[in-house]
Amino acid sequence: MKNQLQALIMFDRIKPFLAVIFLQFGFAGMDVLCKAALNKGMSNYVLVVYRHVVATLVIAPFAVILDKKVRPKMTLSIFTKLIMLSLLEPVIDQNLYFLGMKYTTATFAAAMTNILPALTFLMACILRLETVRFKSIRTQAKVIGTIATVAGAMIITLVKGPVIELIWTKGRTYHEQQQGETNLQHSIKGAIMISIGCFGWACFMILQAITLRTYPAELSLTAWICLLGSMEGAVVALVMERGNTAIWSINWDVKLLAALYSGIICSGLAYYIQGVVMKDRGPVFVTAFSPLCMVIVAVMGSIILAEQMYLGRVLGAIIIVAGLYLVVWVNTGKENFNHEVVTIDVSAGETNRQQEEQRNSVTV
């Protein structure tokens, strides 16, 4: 019984970490699929609309049934926040992110998103969602860990170094540069678009954390964001793609797969999981793991596609792991303290109960 209780406590501690790691695997798959769909000629505006239509259809039934007892009454203030949330991430961030990916590559876009933890941490400190005490060791560790994850991801992107021969890549050659490699002008355009999109994503994270205080129904919040995002995105798509009705056609190909995958995993599940973890750990914890996506892409590319592994990527991955370890240590330390308090309270309660039983038996 004691071992089962310890196992449950341990699982409860690691659930947030498993959740955010799952998100990074999901985002890595989205980058590959969506880049393939964009290369096939799919409009980024249409992709965003289809993505959130799929997410709404998947999440809404669960929200209606499971959030029936916890869903608060809708107010003008809450609805205004919902409109802003659906504008910041589904419309501004995703359209600029996919547009920047069109100008560059999926790897470049994934690398640029590594500024997200720093942006979110800075904004959370300004809005006092994160308590910063620079004399505290845990605060210093969180700051250093966040900087390290961003720095490590940048090293993966910018520093190559010598090739590391692996068993599954030995003897195989690949052209590192793609045909029609993007020029400097396109790279600058893509970087600016993705950076603005990341700023919108960071604002979304902060506003989502604030909204959950007055609207603590994660499924319903997700459904509203996806529904309003698909409506707002449709207006943007109709304006930007006016006169081009053929762009809305979709077949049984990678375009449909990208819309389904990104809608279910990266919009529906991602918004919900972010909300659940954010209520407990805050927005900085969720975004601190985003550079891990670059490591996942590098590893998957090496194993599945037998791409060459470079020393710079390995060093960057080590720095990211070290930075994430600091973030994990900070949050685990808080959990350990909480569980110690609970254990003391339970033990004290058990002792009082035994003393009461002894007194009763003496009286009898």
CSV table of C-alpha atoms in Angstrom, one decimal:
chain,number,residue,atom,x,y,z
A,1,MET,CA,0.0,0.0,0.0
A,2,LYS,CA,2.9,2.3,0.9
A,3,ASN,CA,4.7,1.6,-2.4
A,4,GLN,CA,1.5,2.3,-4.4
A,5,LEU,CA,1.0,5.6,-2.6
A,6,GLN,CA,4.7,6.6,-3.3
A,7,ALA,CA,4.2,5.6,-6.9
A,8,LEU,CA,1.1,7.8,-7.2
A,9,ILE,CA,2.9,10.7,-5.6
A,10,MET,CA,5.8,10.3,-7.9
A,11,PHE,CA,3.6,10.1,-11.0
A,12,ASP,CA,1.7,13.2,-9.8
A,13,ARG,CA,5.0,15.0,-9.6
A,14,ILE,CA,6.2,14.1,-13.1
A,15,LYS,CA,2.9,14.6,-14.9
A,16,PRO,CA,3.6,18.3,-15.8
A,17,PHE,CA,7.0,17.4,-17.2
A,18,LEU,CA,5.6,14.5,-19.3
A,19,ALA,CA,2.8,16.8,-20.6
A,20,VAL,CA,5.1,19.6,-21.8
A,21,ILE,CA,7.6,17.0,-23.4
A,22,PHE,CA,4.6,15.5,-25.2
A,23,LEU,CA,3.8,19.0,-26.5
A,24,GLN,CA,7.3,19.4,-27.9
A,25,PHE,CA,7.1,16.1,-29.8
A,26,GLY,CA,3.7,17.2,-31.2
A,27,PHE,CA,5.1,20.6,-32.3
A,28,ALA,CA,8.1,18.9,-34.0
A,29,GLY,CA,5.8,16.7,-36.0
A,30,MET,CA,3.7,19.7,-36.9
A,31,ASP,CA,6.7,21.6,-38.3
A,32,VAL,CA,7.5,18.7,-40.7
A,33,LEU,CA,3.9,18.1,-41.9
A,34,CYS,CA,3.0,21.8,-42.3
A,35,LYS,CA,6.2,22.6,-44.2
A,36,ALA,CA,5.4,19.7,-46.6
A,37,ALA,CA,1.8,21.0,-47.0
A,38,LEU,CA,3.1,24.6,-47.7
A,39,ASN,CA,5.5,23.3,-50.2
A,40,LYS,CA,2.6,21.6,-52.0
A,41,GLY,CA,1.0,25.0,-52.4
A,42,MET,CA,-1.3,25.2,-49.5
A,43,SER,CA,-2.1,28.7,-48.3
A,44,ASN,CA,-1.0,29.4,-44.7
A,45,TYR,CA,-4.2,31.3,-44.1
A,46,VAL,CA,-6.4,28.4,-45.2
A,47,LEU,CA,-4.2,25.9,-43.1
A,48,VAL,CA,-4.9,28.0,-40.0
A,49,VAL,CA,-8.6,28.0,-40.6
A,50,TYR,CA,-8.9,24.3,-41.3
A,51,ARG,CA,-6.7,23.6,-38.3
A,52,HIS,CA,-8.9,25.3,-35.9
A,53,VAL,CA,-12.1,24.0,-37.4
A,54,VAL,CA,-10.8,20.5,-36.8
A,55,ALA,CA,-9.8,21.4,-33.2
A,56,THR,CA,-13.2,22.9,-32.5
A,57,LEU,CA,-15.0,19.8,-33.8
A,58,VAL,CA,-12.8,17.5,-31.6
A,59,ILE,CA,-12.8,19.5,-28.4
A,60,ALA,CA,-16.3,21.1,-28.2
A,61,PRO,CA,-18.2,17.9,-27.4
A,62,PHE,CA,-15.9,17.1,-24.5
A,63,ALA,CA,-16.1,20.7,-23.3
A,64,VAL,CA,-20.0,20.7,-23.3
A,65,ILE,CA,-20.2,17.4,-21.4
A,66,LEU,CA,-17.2,17.5,-19.0
A,67,ASP,CA,-17.1,21.2,-18.1
A,68,LYS,CA,-20.9,21.4,-17.4
A,69,LYS,CA,-20.4,21.7,-13.6
A,70,VAL,CA,-17.2,23.8,-13.5
A,71,ARG,CA,-17.9,26.2,-16.4
A,72,PRO,CA,-18.5,29.7,-15.0
A,73,LYS,CA,-21.0,32.2,-16.3
A,74,MET,CA,-19.9,34.1,-19.4
A,75,THR,CA,-19.3,37.8,-18.9
A,76,LEU,CA,-18.3,40.6,-21.1
A,77,SER,CA,-14.8,40.7,-19.6
A,78,ILE,CA,-14.2,37.0,-20.1
A,79,PHE,CA,-15.5,37.1,-23.7
A,80,THR,CA,-13.2,40.1,-24.5
A,81,LYS,CA,-10.3,38.0,-23.2
A,82,LEU,CA,-11.4,35.1,-25.4
A,83,ILE,CA,-11.5,37.3,-28.4
A,84,MET,CA,-8.0,38.5,-27.7
A,85,LEU,CA,-6.7,35.0,-27.1
A,86,SER,CA,-8.1,33.7,-30.4
A,87,LEU,CA,-6.6,36.7,-32.2
A,88,LEU,CA,-3.1,36.5,-30.6
A,89,GLU,CA,-2.2,32.8,-31.2
A,90,PRO,CA,-4.5,31.2,-33.8
A,91,VAL,CA,-4.5,34.3,-36.1
A,92,ILE,CA,-1.4,36.5,-35.6
A,93,ASP,CA,1.1,33.9,-34.3
A,94,GLN,CA,0.3,31.0,-36.6
A,95,ASN,CA,-0.2,33.0,-39.8
A,96,LEU,CA,3.1,34.8,-39.3
A,97,TYR,CA,4.9,31.6,-38.2
A,98,PHE,CA,3.7,29.7,-41.3
A,99,LEU,CA,4.4,32.7,-43.6
A,100,GLY,CA,7.9,32.9,-42.1
A,101,MET,CA,8.4,29.2,-42.7
A,102,LYS,CA,7.4,29.7,-46.3
A,103,TYR,CA,10.2,32.2,-46.7
A,104,THR,CA,12.8,30.0,-44.9
A,105,THR,CA,12.7,26.4,-43.7
A,106,ALA,CA,11.1,24.3,-41.0
A,107,THR,CA,14.3,24.1,-39.1
A,108,PHE,CA,14.9,27.8,-39.2
A,109,ALA,CA,11.3,28.5,-38.0
A,110,ALA,CA,11.7,26.0,-35.1
A,111,ALA,CA,15.0,27.6,-34.1
A,112,MET,CA,13.5,31.1,-34.1
A,113,THR,CA,10.7,30.0,-31.7
A,114,ASN,CA,13.4,29.5,-29.0
A,115,ILE,CA,13.1,33.2,-28.2
A,116,LEU,CA,9.7,32.3,-26.7
A,117,PRO,CA,10.9,31.3,-23.2
A,118,ALA,CA,12.8,34.5,-22.8
A,119,LEU,CA,9.9,36.6,-24.0
A,120,THR,CA,7.4,34.8,-21.7
A,121,PHE,CA,9.7,35.0,-18.7
A,122,LEU,CA,10.3,38.7,-19.2
A,123,MET,CA,6.6,39.5,-19.7
A,124,ALA,CA,5.6,37.3,-16.7
A,125,CYS,CA,8.1,39.2,-14.5
A,126,ILE,CA,6.7,42.6,-15.7
A,127,LEU,CA,3.1,41.5,-15.0
A,128,ARG,CA,4.2,39.9,-11.7
A,129,LEU,CA,3.0,36.4,-12.7
A,130,GLU,CA,6.5,35.2,-11.7
A,131,THR,CA,8.1,36.1,-8.4
A,132,VAL,CA,11.7,37.2,-9.0
A,133,ARG,CA,14.1,37.4,-6.1
A,134,PHE,CA,17.6,37.7,-7.5
A,135,LYS,CA,19.1,36.8,-4.1
A,136,SER,CA,17.2,33.5,-4.2
A,137,ILE,CA,19.2,30.5,-5.6
A,138,ARG,CA,16.0,29.1,-7.2
A,139,THR,CA,15.3,32.3,-9.0
A,140,GLN,CA,18.9,32.5,-10.3
A,141,ALA,CA,18.6,28.9,-11.4
A,142,LYS,CA,15.4,29.6,-13.3
A,143,VAL,CA,16.9,32.6,-15.1
A,144,ILE,CA,20.1,30.8,-16.0
A,145,GLY,CA,18.2,27.7,-17.1
A,146,THR,CA,15.9,29.8,-19.4
A,147,ILE,CA,18.9,31.6,-20.9
A,148,ALA,CA,20.7,28.3,-21.4
A,149,THR,CA,17.9,26.6,-23.2
A,150,VAL,CA,17.7,29.5,-25.7
A,151,ALA,CA,21.5,29.6,-26.1
A,152,GLY,CA,21.7,25.9,-26.7
A,153,ALA,CA,19.0,26.0,-29.3
A,154,MET,CA,20.8,28.8,-31.1
A,155,ILE,CA,24.1,26.8,-31.1
A,156,ILE,CA,22.2,23.9,-32.7
A,157,THR,CA,21.1,26.2,-35.5
A,158,LEU,CA,24.2,28.3,-36.1
A,159,VAL,CA,27.2,26.1,-35.1
A,160,LYS,CA,27.9,23.0,-37.2
A,161,GLY,CA,31.4,21.8,-36.5
A,162,PRO,CA,32.7,18.4,-37.7
A,163,VAL,CA,30.4,15.6,-38.7
A,164,ILE,CA,29.9,12.8,-36.2
A,165,GLU,CA,29.7,9.5,-37.9
A,166,LEU,CA,26.9,7.3,-36.5
A,167,ILE,CA,26.1,3.7,-37.3
A,168,TRP,CA,22.9,4.6,-39.2
A,169,THR,CA,24.5,7.5,-41.2
A,170,LYS,CA,27.9,6.1,-41.9
A,171,GLY,CA,28.6,5.8,-45.6
A,172,ARG,CA,25.6,7.9,-46.7
A,173,THR,CA,26.0,11.4,-48.1
A,174,TYR,CA,23.5,14.2,-48.1
A,175,HIS,CA,23.5,17.7,-49.5
A,176,GLU,CA,23.1,20.0,-46.6
A,177,GLN,CA,21.8,22.8,-48.7
A,178,GLN,CA,18.4,22.4,-50.4
A,179,GLN,CA,17.9,23.4,-54.0
A,180,GLY,CA,16.7,27.0,-54.2
A,181,GLU,CA,18.2,27.7,-50.8
A,182,THR,CA,16.6,30.8,-49.3
A,183,ASN,CA,18.6,34.0,-49.8
A,184,LEU,CA,19.5,36.5,-47.1
A,185,GLN,CA,16.5,38.8,-47.9
A,186,HIS,CA,14.0,36.0,-47.4
A,187,SER,CA,15.8,34.9,-44.2
A,188,ILE,CA,15.4,38.4,-42.8
A,189,LYS,CA,11.8,38.6,-43.8
A,190,GLY,CA,11.1,35.2,-42.3
A,191,ALA,CA,13.0,36.0,-39.1
A,192,ILE,CA,11.0,39.2,-38.6
A,193,MET,CA,7.6,37.5,-39.2
A,194,ILE,CA,8.4,34.6,-36.9
A,195,SER,CA,9.7,36.9,-34.2
A,196,ILE,CA,6.5,39.0,-34.2
A,197,GLY,CA,4.6,35.7,-34.1
A,198,CYS,CA,6.5,34.5,-31.1
A,199,PHE,CA,5.7,37.8,-29.4
A,200,GLY,CA,2.0,37.1,-30.0
A,201,TRP,CA,2.5,33.6,-28.7
A,202,ALA,CA,4.1,34.9,-25.5
A,203,CYS,CA,1.2,37.4,-25.0
A,204,PHE,CA,-1.2,34.5,-25.6
A,205,MET,CA,0.5,32.4,-22.8
A,206,ILE,CA,0.4,35.3,-20.3
A,207,LEU,CA,-3.2,36.2,-21.1
A,208,GLN,CA,-4.3,32.5,-20.9
A,209,ALA,CA,-2.8,32.3,-17.4
A,210,ILE,CA,-4.7,35.4,-16.4
A,211,THR,CA,-8.0,34.2,-18.0
A,212,LEU,CA,-7.8,30.9,-16.2
A,213,ARG,CA,-8.2,32.7,-12.9
A,214,THR,CA,-11.7,33.8,-13.8
A,215,TYR,CA,-12.6,31.1,-16.3
A,216,PRO,CA,-11.1,27.9,-14.8
A,217,ALA,CA,-12.6,25.5,-17.3
A,218,GLU,CA,-9.7,24.4,-19.5
A,219,LEU,CA,-11.7,22.4,-22.1
A,220,SER,CA,-14.3,25.2,-22.6
A,221,LEU,CA,-11.6,27.8,-22.9
A,222,THR,CA,-9.9,25.7,-25.5
A,223,ALA,CA,-13.1,25.2,-27.5
A,224,TRP,CA,-13.8,28.9,-27.4
A,225,ILE,CA,-10.3,29.8,-28.6
A,226,CYS,CA,-10.5,27.3,-31.5
A,227,LEU,CA,-14.0,28.4,-32.5
A,228,LEU,CA,-13.3,32.1,-32.4
A,229,GLY,CA,-9.9,31.6,-34.0
A,230,SER,CA,-11.4,29.7,-36.9
A,231,MET,CA,-13.9,32.5,-37.5
A,232,GLU,CA,-11.4,35.3,-37.2
A,233,GLY,CA,-8.9,33.3,-39.3
A,234,ALA,CA,-11.6,32.8,-42.0
A,235,VAL,CA,-12.1,36.6,-42.3
A,236,VAL,CA,-8.3,37.1,-42.7
A,237,ALA,CA,-8.1,34.3,-45.3
A,238,LEU,CA,-11.0,35.6,-47.3
A,239,VAL,CA,-9.4,39.0,-47.4
A,240,MET,CA,-5.8,37.8,-48.2
A,241,GLU,CA,-6.9,35.1,-50.7
A,242,ARG,CA,-9.8,37.0,-52.3
A,243,GLY,CA,-10.7,35.9,-55.8
A,244,ASN,CA,-8.7,32.6,-55.3
A,245,THR,CA,-11.5,30.1,-54.5
A,246,ALA,CA,-9.3,27.1,-55.6
A,247,ILE,CA,-7.1,27.6,-52.6
A,248,TRP,CA,-9.8,26.2,-50.3
A,249,SER,CA,-9.9,22.8,-52.0
A,250,ILE,CA,-8.3,20.0,-50.1
A,251,ASN,CA,-7.8,16.3,-51.1
A,252,TRP,CA,-6.6,13.1,-49.4
A,253,ASP,CA,-3.0,14.2,-49.2
A,254,VAL,CA,-0.4,15.8,-47.0
A,255,LYS,CA,-2.5,19.0,-46.8
A,256,LEU,CA,-5.4,17.2,-45.1
A,257,LEU,CA,-3.0,15.3,-42.8
A,258,ALA,CA,-1.4,18.6,-41.8
A,259,ALA,CA,-4.7,20.2,-41.0
A,260,LEU,CA,-5.9,17.2,-39.0
A,261,TYR,CA,-2.7,16.6,-37.1
A,262,SER,CA,-2.1,20.3,-36.2
A,263,GLY,CA,-5.7,20.8,-35.3
A,264,ILE,CA,-6.0,17.8,-33.0
A,265,ILE,CA,-2.5,17.7,-31.5
A,266,CYS,CA,-1.2,21.3,-31.7
A,267,SER,CA,-4.4,23.3,-31.2
A,268,GLY,CA,-7.0,21.2,-29.4
A,269,LEU,CA,-4.8,19.1,-27.1
A,270,ALA,CA,-2.0,21.8,-26.8
A,271,TYR,CA,-4.3,24.6,-25.6
A,272,TYR,CA,-5.9,22.3,-23.1
A,273,ILE,CA,-2.6,20.8,-21.8
A,274,GLN,CA,-1.0,24.2,-21.6
A,275,GLY,CA,-4.0,25.5,-19.6
A,276,VAL,CA,-3.9,22.6,-17.1
A,277,VAL,CA,-0.1,22.8,-16.5
A,278,MET,CA,-0.2,26.6,-16.5
A,279,LYS,CA,-2.7,26.7,-13.6
A,280,ASP,CA,-0.2,24.8,-11.5
A,281,ARG,CA,3.2,25.8,-12.7
A,282,GLY,CA,2.8,29.1,-14.6
A,283,PRO,CA,3.4,30.2,-18.2
A,284,VAL,CA,7.2,30.2,-17.8
A,285,PHE,CA,7.4,26.5,-17.0
A,286,VAL,CA,5.4,25.6,-20.1
A,287,THR,CA,7.4,27.7,-22.5
A,288,ALA,CA,10.8,26.8,-20.9
A,289,PHE,CA,10.6,23.4,-22.6
A,290,SER,CA,10.0,24.8,-26.1
A,291,PRO,CA,13.7,24.6,-27.2
A,292,LEU,CA,13.5,20.9,-26.6
A,293,CYS,CA,11.7,20.8,-30.0
A,294,MET,CA,14.9,21.5,-31.8
A,295,VAL,CA,16.6,18.6,-30.1
A,296,ILE,CA,13.7,16.3,-31.0
A,297,VAL,CA,13.9,17.4,-34.7
A,298,ALA,CA,17.6,16.9,-34.8
A,299,VAL,CA,17.4,13.4,-33.3
A,300,MET,CA,14.5,12.3,-35.4
A,301,GLY,CA,16.1,13.6,-38.5
A,302,SER,CA,19.3,11.7,-37.8
A,303,ILE,CA,17.5,8.4,-37.0
A,304,ILE,CA,14.6,8.4,-39.4
A,305,LEU,CA,16.1,10.3,-42.3
A,306,ALA,CA,19.8,9.4,-41.6
A,307,GLU,CA,20.8,13.0,-41.7
A,308,GLN,CA,24.3,13.9,-40.7
A,309,MET,CA,24.8,14.8,-37.0
A,310,TYR,CA,27.2,17.6,-36.3
A,311,LEU,CA,29.3,18.3,-33.1
A,312,GLY,CA,27.7,21.7,-32.8
A,313,ARG,CA,24.2,20.2,-32.6
A,314,VAL,CA,25.4,17.7,-29.9
A,315,LEU,CA,26.9,20.5,-27.8
A,316,GLY,CA,23.7,22.6,-28.2
A,317,ALA,CA,21.6,19.7,-27.1
A,318,ILE,CA,23.8,19.2,-24.0
A,319,ILE,CA,23.4,22.9,-23.1
A,320,ILE,CA,19.6,22.6,-23.5
A,321,VAL,CA,19.4,19.5,-21.3
A,322,ALA,CA,21.5,21.4,-18.6
A,323,GLY,CA,19.2,24.4,-18.8
A,324,LEU,CA,16.0,22.3,-18.6
A,325,TYR,CA,17.5,20.4,-15.7
A,326,LEU,CA,17.8,23.7,-13.8
A,327,VAL,CA,14.1,24.6,-14.6
A,328,VAL,CA,13.1,21.1,-13.5
A,329,TRP,CA,15.1,21.3,-10.3
A,330,VAL,CA,13.4,24.6,-9.3
A,331,ASN,CA,9.9,23.2,-9.8
A,332,THR,CA,10.7,19.8,-8.3
A,333,GLY,CA,12.1,21.5,-5.2
A,334,LYS,CA,8.8,23.3,-4.7
A,335,GLU,CA,6.9,20.1,-5.1
A,336,ASN,CA,9.1,18.3,-2.6
A,337,PHE,CA,8.4,21.0,0.0
A,338,ASN,CA,4.6,20.7,-0.6
A,339,HIS,CA,4.7,16.9,-0.3
A,340,GLU,CA,6.7,17.1,2.9
A,341,VAL,CA,4.1,19.4,4.4
A,342,VAL,CA,1.3,17.0,3.4
A,343,THR,CA,3.2,14.0,4.8
A,344,ILE,CA,3.7,15.8,8.2
A,345,ASP,CA,0.0,16.7,8.3
A,346,VAL,CA,-1.1,13.2,7.5
A,347,SER,CA,1.3,11.6,10.0
A,348,ALA,CA,0.2,14.0,12.7
A,349,GLY,CA,-3.4,13.2,12.0
A,350,GLU,CA,-2.7,9.5,12.1
A,351,THR,CA,-1.0,9.9,15.5
A,352,ASN,CA,-3.9,11.8,16.9
A,353,ARG,CA,-6.3,9.2,15.7
A,354,GLN,CA,-4.4,6.4,17.4
A,355,GLN,CA,-4.2,8.3,20.7
A,356,GLU,CA,-7.9,8.9,20.6
A,357,GLU,CA,-8.6,5.2,20.1
A,358,GLN,CA,-6.3,4.3,23.1
A,359,ARG,CA,-8.2,6.8,25.3
A,360,ASN,CA,-11.5,5.3,24.3
A,361,SER,CA,-10.4,1.7,25.0
A,362,VAL,CA,-9.1,2.7,28.5
A,363,THR,CA,-12.5,4.4,29.2
A,364,VAL,CA,-14.4,1.3,28.1
